[in-house]
Short mmCIF file of C-alpha atoms and ligand atoms in Angstrom, two decimals:
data_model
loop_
_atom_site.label_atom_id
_atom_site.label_comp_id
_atom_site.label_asym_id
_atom_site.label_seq_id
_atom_site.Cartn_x
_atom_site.Cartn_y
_atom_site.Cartn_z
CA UNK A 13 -47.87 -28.47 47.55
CA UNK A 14 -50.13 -28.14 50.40
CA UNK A 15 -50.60 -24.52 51.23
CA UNK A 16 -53.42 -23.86 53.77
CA UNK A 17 -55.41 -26.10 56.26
CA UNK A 18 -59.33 -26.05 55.70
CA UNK A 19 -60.90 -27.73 57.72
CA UNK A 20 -61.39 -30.92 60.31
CA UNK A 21 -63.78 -33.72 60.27
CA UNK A 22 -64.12 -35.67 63.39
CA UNK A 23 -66.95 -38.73 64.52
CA UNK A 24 -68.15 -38.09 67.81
CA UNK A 25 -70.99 -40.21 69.80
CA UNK A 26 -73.34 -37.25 70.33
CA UNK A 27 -73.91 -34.61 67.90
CA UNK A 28 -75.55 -31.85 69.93
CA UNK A 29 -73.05 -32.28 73.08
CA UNK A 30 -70.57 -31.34 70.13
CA UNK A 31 -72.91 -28.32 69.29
CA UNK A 32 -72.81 -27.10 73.02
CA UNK A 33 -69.07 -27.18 73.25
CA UNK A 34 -68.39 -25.20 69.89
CA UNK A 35 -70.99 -22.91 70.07
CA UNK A 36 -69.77 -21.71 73.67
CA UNK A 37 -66.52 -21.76 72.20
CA UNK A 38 -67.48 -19.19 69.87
CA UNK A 39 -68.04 -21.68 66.52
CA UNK A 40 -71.75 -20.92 64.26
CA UNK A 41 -72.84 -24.35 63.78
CA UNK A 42 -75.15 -25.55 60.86
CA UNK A 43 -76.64 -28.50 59.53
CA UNK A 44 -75.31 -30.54 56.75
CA UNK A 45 -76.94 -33.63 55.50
CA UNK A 46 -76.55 -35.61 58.65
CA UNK A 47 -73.37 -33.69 60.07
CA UNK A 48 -72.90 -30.85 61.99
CA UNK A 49 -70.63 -28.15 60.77
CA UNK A 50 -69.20 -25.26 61.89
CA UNK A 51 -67.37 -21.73 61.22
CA UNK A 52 -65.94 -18.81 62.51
CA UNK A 53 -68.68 -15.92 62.89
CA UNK A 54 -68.20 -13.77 59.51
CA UNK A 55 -65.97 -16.51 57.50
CA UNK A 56 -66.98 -18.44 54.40
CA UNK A 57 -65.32 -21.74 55.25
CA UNK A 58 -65.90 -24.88 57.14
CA UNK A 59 -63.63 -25.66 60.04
CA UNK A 60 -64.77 -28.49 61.88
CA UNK A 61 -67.79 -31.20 60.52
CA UNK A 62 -68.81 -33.58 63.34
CA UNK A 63 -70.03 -37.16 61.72
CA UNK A 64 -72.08 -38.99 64.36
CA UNK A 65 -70.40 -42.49 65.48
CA UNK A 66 -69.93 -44.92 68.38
CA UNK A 67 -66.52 -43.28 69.24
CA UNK A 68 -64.43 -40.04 69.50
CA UNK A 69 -62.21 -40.36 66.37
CA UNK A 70 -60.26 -37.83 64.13
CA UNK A 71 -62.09 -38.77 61.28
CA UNK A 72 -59.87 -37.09 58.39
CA UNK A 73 -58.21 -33.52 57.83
CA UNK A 74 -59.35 -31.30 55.13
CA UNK A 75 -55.90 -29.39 53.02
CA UNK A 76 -55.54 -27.15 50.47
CA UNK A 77 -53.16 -26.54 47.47
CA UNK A 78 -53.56 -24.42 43.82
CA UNK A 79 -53.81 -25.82 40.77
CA UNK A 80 -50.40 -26.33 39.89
CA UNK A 81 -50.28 -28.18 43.46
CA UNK A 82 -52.31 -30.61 42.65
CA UNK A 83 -50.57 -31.81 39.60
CA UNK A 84 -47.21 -31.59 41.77
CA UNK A 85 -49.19 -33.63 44.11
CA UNK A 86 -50.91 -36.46 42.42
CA UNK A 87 -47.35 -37.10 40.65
CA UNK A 88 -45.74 -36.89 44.32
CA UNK A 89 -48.39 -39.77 45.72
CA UNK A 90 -48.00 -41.69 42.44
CA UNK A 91 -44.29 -41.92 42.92
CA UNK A 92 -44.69 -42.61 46.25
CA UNK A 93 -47.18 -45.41 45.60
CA UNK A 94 -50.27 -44.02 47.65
CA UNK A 95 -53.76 -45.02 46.40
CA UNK A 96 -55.89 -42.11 45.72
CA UNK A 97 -59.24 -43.40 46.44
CA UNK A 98 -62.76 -43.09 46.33
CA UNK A 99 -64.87 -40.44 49.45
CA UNK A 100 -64.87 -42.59 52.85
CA UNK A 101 -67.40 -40.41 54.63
CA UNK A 102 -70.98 -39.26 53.11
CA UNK A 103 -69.68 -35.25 52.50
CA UNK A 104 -70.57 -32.59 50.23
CA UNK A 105 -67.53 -31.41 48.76
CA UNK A 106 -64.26 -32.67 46.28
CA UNK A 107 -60.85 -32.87 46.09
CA UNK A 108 -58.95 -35.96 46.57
CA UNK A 109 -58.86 -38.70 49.44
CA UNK A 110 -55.87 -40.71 50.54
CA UNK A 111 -54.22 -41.90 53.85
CA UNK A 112 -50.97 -41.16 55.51
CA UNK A 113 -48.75 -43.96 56.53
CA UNK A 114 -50.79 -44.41 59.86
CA UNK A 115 -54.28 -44.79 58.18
CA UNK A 116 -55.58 -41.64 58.72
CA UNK A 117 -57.76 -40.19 56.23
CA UNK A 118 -57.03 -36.67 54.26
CA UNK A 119 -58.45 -34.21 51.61
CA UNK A 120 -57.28 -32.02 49.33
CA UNK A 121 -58.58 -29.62 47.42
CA UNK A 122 -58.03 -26.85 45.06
CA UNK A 123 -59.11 -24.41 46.95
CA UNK A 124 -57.90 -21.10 48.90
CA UNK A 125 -58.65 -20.29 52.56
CA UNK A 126 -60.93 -17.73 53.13
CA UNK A 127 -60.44 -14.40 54.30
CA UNK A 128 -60.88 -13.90 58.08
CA UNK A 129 -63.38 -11.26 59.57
CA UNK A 130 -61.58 -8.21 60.17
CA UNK A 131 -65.05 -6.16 61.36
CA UNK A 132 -63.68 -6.12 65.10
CA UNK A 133 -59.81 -5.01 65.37
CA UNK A 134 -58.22 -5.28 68.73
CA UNK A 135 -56.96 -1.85 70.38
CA UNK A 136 -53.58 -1.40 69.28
CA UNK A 137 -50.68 -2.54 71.94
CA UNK A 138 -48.40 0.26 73.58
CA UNK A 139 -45.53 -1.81 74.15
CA UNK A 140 -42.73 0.49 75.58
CA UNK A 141 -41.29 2.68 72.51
CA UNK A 142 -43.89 1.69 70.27
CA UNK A 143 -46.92 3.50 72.10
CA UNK A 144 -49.41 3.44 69.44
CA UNK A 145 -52.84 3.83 71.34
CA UNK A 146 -52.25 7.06 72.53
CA UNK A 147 -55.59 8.79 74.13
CA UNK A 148 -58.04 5.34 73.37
CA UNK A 149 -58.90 3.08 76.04
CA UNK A 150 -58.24 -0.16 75.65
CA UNK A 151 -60.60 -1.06 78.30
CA UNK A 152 -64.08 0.06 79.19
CA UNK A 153 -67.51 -1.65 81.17
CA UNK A 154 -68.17 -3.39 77.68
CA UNK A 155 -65.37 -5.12 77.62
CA UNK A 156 -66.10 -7.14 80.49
CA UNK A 157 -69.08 -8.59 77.92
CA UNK A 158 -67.24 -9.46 75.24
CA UNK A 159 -67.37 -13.30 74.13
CA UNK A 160 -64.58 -14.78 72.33
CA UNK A 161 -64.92 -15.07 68.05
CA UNK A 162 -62.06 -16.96 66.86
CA UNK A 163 -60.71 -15.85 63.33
CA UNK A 164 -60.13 -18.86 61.85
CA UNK A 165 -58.86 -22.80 62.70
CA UNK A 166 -54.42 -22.52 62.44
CA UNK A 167 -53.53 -25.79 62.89
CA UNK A 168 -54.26 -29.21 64.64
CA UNK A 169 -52.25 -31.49 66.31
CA UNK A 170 -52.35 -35.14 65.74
CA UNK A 171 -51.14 -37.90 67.97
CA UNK A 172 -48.69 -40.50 65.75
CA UNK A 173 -47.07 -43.47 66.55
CA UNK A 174 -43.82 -42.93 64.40
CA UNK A 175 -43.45 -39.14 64.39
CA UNK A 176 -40.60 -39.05 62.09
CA UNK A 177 -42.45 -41.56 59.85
CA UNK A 178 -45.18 -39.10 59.44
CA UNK A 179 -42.89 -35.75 59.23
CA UNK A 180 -41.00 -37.80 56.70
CA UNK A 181 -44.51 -37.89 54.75
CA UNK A 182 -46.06 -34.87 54.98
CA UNK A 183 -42.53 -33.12 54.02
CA UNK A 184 -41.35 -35.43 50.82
CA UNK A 185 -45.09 -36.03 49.41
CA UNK A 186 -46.92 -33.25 50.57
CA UNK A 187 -44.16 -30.54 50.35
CA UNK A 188 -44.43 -29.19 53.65
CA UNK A 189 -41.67 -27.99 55.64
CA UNK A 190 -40.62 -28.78 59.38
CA UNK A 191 -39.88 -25.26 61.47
CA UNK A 192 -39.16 -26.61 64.97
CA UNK A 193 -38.95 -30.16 66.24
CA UNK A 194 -38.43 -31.97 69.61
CA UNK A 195 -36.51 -35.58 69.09
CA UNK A 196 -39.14 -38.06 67.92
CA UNK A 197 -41.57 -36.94 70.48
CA UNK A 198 -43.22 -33.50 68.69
CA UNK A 199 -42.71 -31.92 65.71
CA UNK A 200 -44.14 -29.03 63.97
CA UNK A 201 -44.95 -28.22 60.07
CA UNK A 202 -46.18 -25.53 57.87
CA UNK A 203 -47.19 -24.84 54.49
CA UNK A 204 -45.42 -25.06 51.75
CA UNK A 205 -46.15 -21.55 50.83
CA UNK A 206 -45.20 -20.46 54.63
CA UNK A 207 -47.38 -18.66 56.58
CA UNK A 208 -48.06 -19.68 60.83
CA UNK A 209 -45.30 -21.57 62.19
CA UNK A 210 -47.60 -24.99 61.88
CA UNK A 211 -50.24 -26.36 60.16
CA UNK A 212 -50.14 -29.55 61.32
CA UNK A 213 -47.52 -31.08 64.24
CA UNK A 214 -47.50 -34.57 65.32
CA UNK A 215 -47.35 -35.81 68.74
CA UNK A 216 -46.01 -39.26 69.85
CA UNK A 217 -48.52 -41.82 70.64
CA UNK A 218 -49.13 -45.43 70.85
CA UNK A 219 -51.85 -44.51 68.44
CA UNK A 220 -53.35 -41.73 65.77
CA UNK A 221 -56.23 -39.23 67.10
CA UNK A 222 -56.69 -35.95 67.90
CA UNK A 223 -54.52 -33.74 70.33
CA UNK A 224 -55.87 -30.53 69.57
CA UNK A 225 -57.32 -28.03 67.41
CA UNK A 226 -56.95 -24.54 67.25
CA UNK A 227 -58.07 -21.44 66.93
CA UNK A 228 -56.69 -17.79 66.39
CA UNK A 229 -58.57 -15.01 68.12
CA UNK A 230 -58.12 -11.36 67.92
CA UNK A 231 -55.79 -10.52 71.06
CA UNK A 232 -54.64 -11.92 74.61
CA UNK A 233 -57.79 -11.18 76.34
CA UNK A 234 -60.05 -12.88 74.12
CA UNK A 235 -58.17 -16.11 74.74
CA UNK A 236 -58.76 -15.93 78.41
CA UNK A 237 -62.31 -14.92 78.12
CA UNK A 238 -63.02 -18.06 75.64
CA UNK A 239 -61.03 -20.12 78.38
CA UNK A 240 -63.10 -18.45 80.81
CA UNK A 241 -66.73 -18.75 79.72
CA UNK A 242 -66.10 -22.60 79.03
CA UNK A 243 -64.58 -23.42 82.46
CA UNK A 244 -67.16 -21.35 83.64
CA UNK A 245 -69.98 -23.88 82.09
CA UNK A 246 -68.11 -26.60 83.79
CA UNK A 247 -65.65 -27.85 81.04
CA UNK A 248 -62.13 -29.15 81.86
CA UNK A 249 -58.89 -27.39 82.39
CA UNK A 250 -56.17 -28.86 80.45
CA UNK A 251 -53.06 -26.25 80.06
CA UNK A 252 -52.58 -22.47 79.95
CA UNK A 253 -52.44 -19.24 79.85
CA UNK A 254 -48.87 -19.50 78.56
CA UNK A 255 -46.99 -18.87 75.99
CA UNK A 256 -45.54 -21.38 73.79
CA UNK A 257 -41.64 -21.36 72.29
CA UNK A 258 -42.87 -23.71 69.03
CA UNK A 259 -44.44 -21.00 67.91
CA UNK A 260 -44.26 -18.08 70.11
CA UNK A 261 -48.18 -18.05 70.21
CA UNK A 262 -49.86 -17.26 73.68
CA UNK A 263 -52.23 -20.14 74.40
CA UNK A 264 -55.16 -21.86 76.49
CA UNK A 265 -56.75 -25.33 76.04
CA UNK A 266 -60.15 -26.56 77.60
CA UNK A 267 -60.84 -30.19 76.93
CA UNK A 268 -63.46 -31.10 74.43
CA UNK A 269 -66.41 -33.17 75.82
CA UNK A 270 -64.66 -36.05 74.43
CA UNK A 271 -60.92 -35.79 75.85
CA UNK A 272 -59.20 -34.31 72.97
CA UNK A 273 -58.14 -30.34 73.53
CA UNK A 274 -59.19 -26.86 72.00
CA UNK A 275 -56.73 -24.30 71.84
CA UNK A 276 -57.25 -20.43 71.61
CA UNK A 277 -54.29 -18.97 69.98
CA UNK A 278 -52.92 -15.10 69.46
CA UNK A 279 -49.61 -13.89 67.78
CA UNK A 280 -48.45 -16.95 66.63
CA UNK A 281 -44.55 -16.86 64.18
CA UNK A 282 -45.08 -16.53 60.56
CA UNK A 283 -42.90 -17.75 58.36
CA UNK A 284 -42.37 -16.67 54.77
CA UNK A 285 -42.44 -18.77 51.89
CA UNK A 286 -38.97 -17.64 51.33
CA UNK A 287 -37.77 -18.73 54.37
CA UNK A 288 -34.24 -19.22 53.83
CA UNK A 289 -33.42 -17.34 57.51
CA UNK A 290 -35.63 -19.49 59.73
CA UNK A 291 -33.41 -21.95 61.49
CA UNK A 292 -35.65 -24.80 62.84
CA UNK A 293 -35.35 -25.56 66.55
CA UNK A 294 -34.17 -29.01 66.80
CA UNK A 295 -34.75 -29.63 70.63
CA UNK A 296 -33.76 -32.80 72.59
CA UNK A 297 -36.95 -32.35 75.22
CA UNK A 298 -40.48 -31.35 74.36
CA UNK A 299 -39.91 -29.39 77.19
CA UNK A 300 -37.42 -27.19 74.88
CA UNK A 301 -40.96 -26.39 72.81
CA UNK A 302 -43.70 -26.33 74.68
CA UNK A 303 -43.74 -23.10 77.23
CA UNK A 304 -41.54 -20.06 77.77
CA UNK A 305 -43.74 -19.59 80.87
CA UNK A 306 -47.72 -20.73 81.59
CA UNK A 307 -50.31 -20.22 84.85
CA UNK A 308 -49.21 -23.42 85.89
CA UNK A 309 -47.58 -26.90 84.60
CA UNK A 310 -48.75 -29.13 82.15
CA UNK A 311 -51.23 -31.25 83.43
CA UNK A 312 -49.70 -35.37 83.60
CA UNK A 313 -52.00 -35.64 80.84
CA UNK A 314 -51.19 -32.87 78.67
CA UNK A 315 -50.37 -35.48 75.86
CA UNK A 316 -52.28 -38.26 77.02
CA UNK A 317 -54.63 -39.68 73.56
CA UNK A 318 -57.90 -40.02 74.90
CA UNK A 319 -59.04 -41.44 71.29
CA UNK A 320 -59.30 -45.56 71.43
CA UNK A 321 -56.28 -47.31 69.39
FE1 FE2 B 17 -51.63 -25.50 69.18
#
């Protein structure tokens, strides 16, 4: 049923310290109504719409389906006795509005995810027998300029105090699928049409909120540089470079002015909708998922939920 992730809506104290952080990130940011939204440079969708409140809070995540999903997916909440109810927050757009089994707030709509830019492609790799930039640079003095200009938002994490509670949900009612887990500490789901490893993976917590979201950019370097530019303005470290093993993506997160993390993300798994061959990892530790090798160890609070219960 659920087949792509749109976008993120989150309530934040200060509207314009959210504007900094994005825009440096690499986000356009607009104006709607009283919100602030904002997209990937050369993209036609929304990916994150800050609501001004008195506190940090993952305010409610923003799905997509196709037509025939949505009739497999009203009869799915139906059965499963989940209210679909009126719009809880003033926005401009449709779909359908229910919560999980932890409260927190999602849309869905009919509607597909819009191309990413393709106007800048990253040099081609030369991994050994595969050379396949063969008298191009990769590098030159304008390189050294670039700024990061993530592609599009993958996937968020959210923090959950019964993790297989919630994968239980978001698998039987929402169709998705699980492709790696971690006990009852992490686990990770796509689409039901396939696609990147996750969509969505839930994090143990005392309490919902926000762990991170993220961001695909065009190739290695542009995650560092992102990473760079924002510890350069005096943002936090929280984890990377590395490279994950849920997902195989290559990763760095900076902390968000608020505590919760934003990840840059290249060459992350795809799975196809026919995915009859993937074997999910089902791992006893997180730390079975979380790094094949990073710059240096998780921080202590690499999973800590800054977001008040
Ligand atoms: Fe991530």
């Amino acid at each position: 049923m659920i087949r792509s992730l749109l976008h993120v809506g989150m309530i934040v104290p200060d509207l314009e310290v959210g504007r900094a952080f994005y825009e440096l990130f690499g986000l356009q940011a607009r104006a709607s109504g009283n919100d602030l939204v904002f997209r990937c440079q050369g993209r036609d969708q929304d990916q994150i719409r800050l609501m001004q409140g008195p506190r940090k809070k993952l305010a409610y995540t923003s799905l997509g389906t196709n037509q025939a999903g949505m009739a497999a997916l009203t009869s799915s909440l139906r059965q499963a006795g989940v209210a679909i109810q009126g719009a809880p927050f003033d926005v401009p757009f449709g779909g359908i509005w229910f919560q999980d089994p932890h409260g927190d707030w999602l849309n869905v709509q009919v509607a597909e995810p819009a191309p990413a830019s393709t106007e800048t492609l990253p040099p081609e790799i030369n991994a050994h027998g595969r050379y396949r930039r063969v008298g191009l640079r990769a590098c030159s003095v304008e390189t050294r300029h670039k700024k990061a200009k993530p592609l599009r938002l993958g996937h968020l994490i959210k923090f959950s105090p019964d993790v297989p509670r919630s994968v239980q949900f978001y698998t039987q009612v929402l169709g998705m699928k699980v492709s790696d887990q971690a006990g009852d500490v992490i686990a990770f789901l796509r689409g039901a049409a396939g696609g990147d490893h996750h969509m969505v993976a839930f994090a143990k917590s005392t309490h919902t909120g926000l762990h991170h979201v993220s961001f695909e950019v065009a190739d290695l370097d542009e995650i560092e540089i992102g990473a760079q530019t924002l510890l350069r303005a005096g943002y936090r470290d929280a984890f990377g470079l590395g490279r994950h093993i849920g997902g195989s993506n290559y990763f760095h997160y900076i902390r968000d002015p608020w505590g919760s993390l934003a990840e840059y993300f290249w060459d992350i798994d795809v799975i196809p909708e026919d995915d009859s061959d993937w074997q999910p990892l089902v791992a006893d530790s997180p730390k079975d998922v979380i790094a094949v090798w990073a710059a240096s160890p998780p921080p202590e609070d690499f999973i800590l939920n800054f977001e008040e219960a």
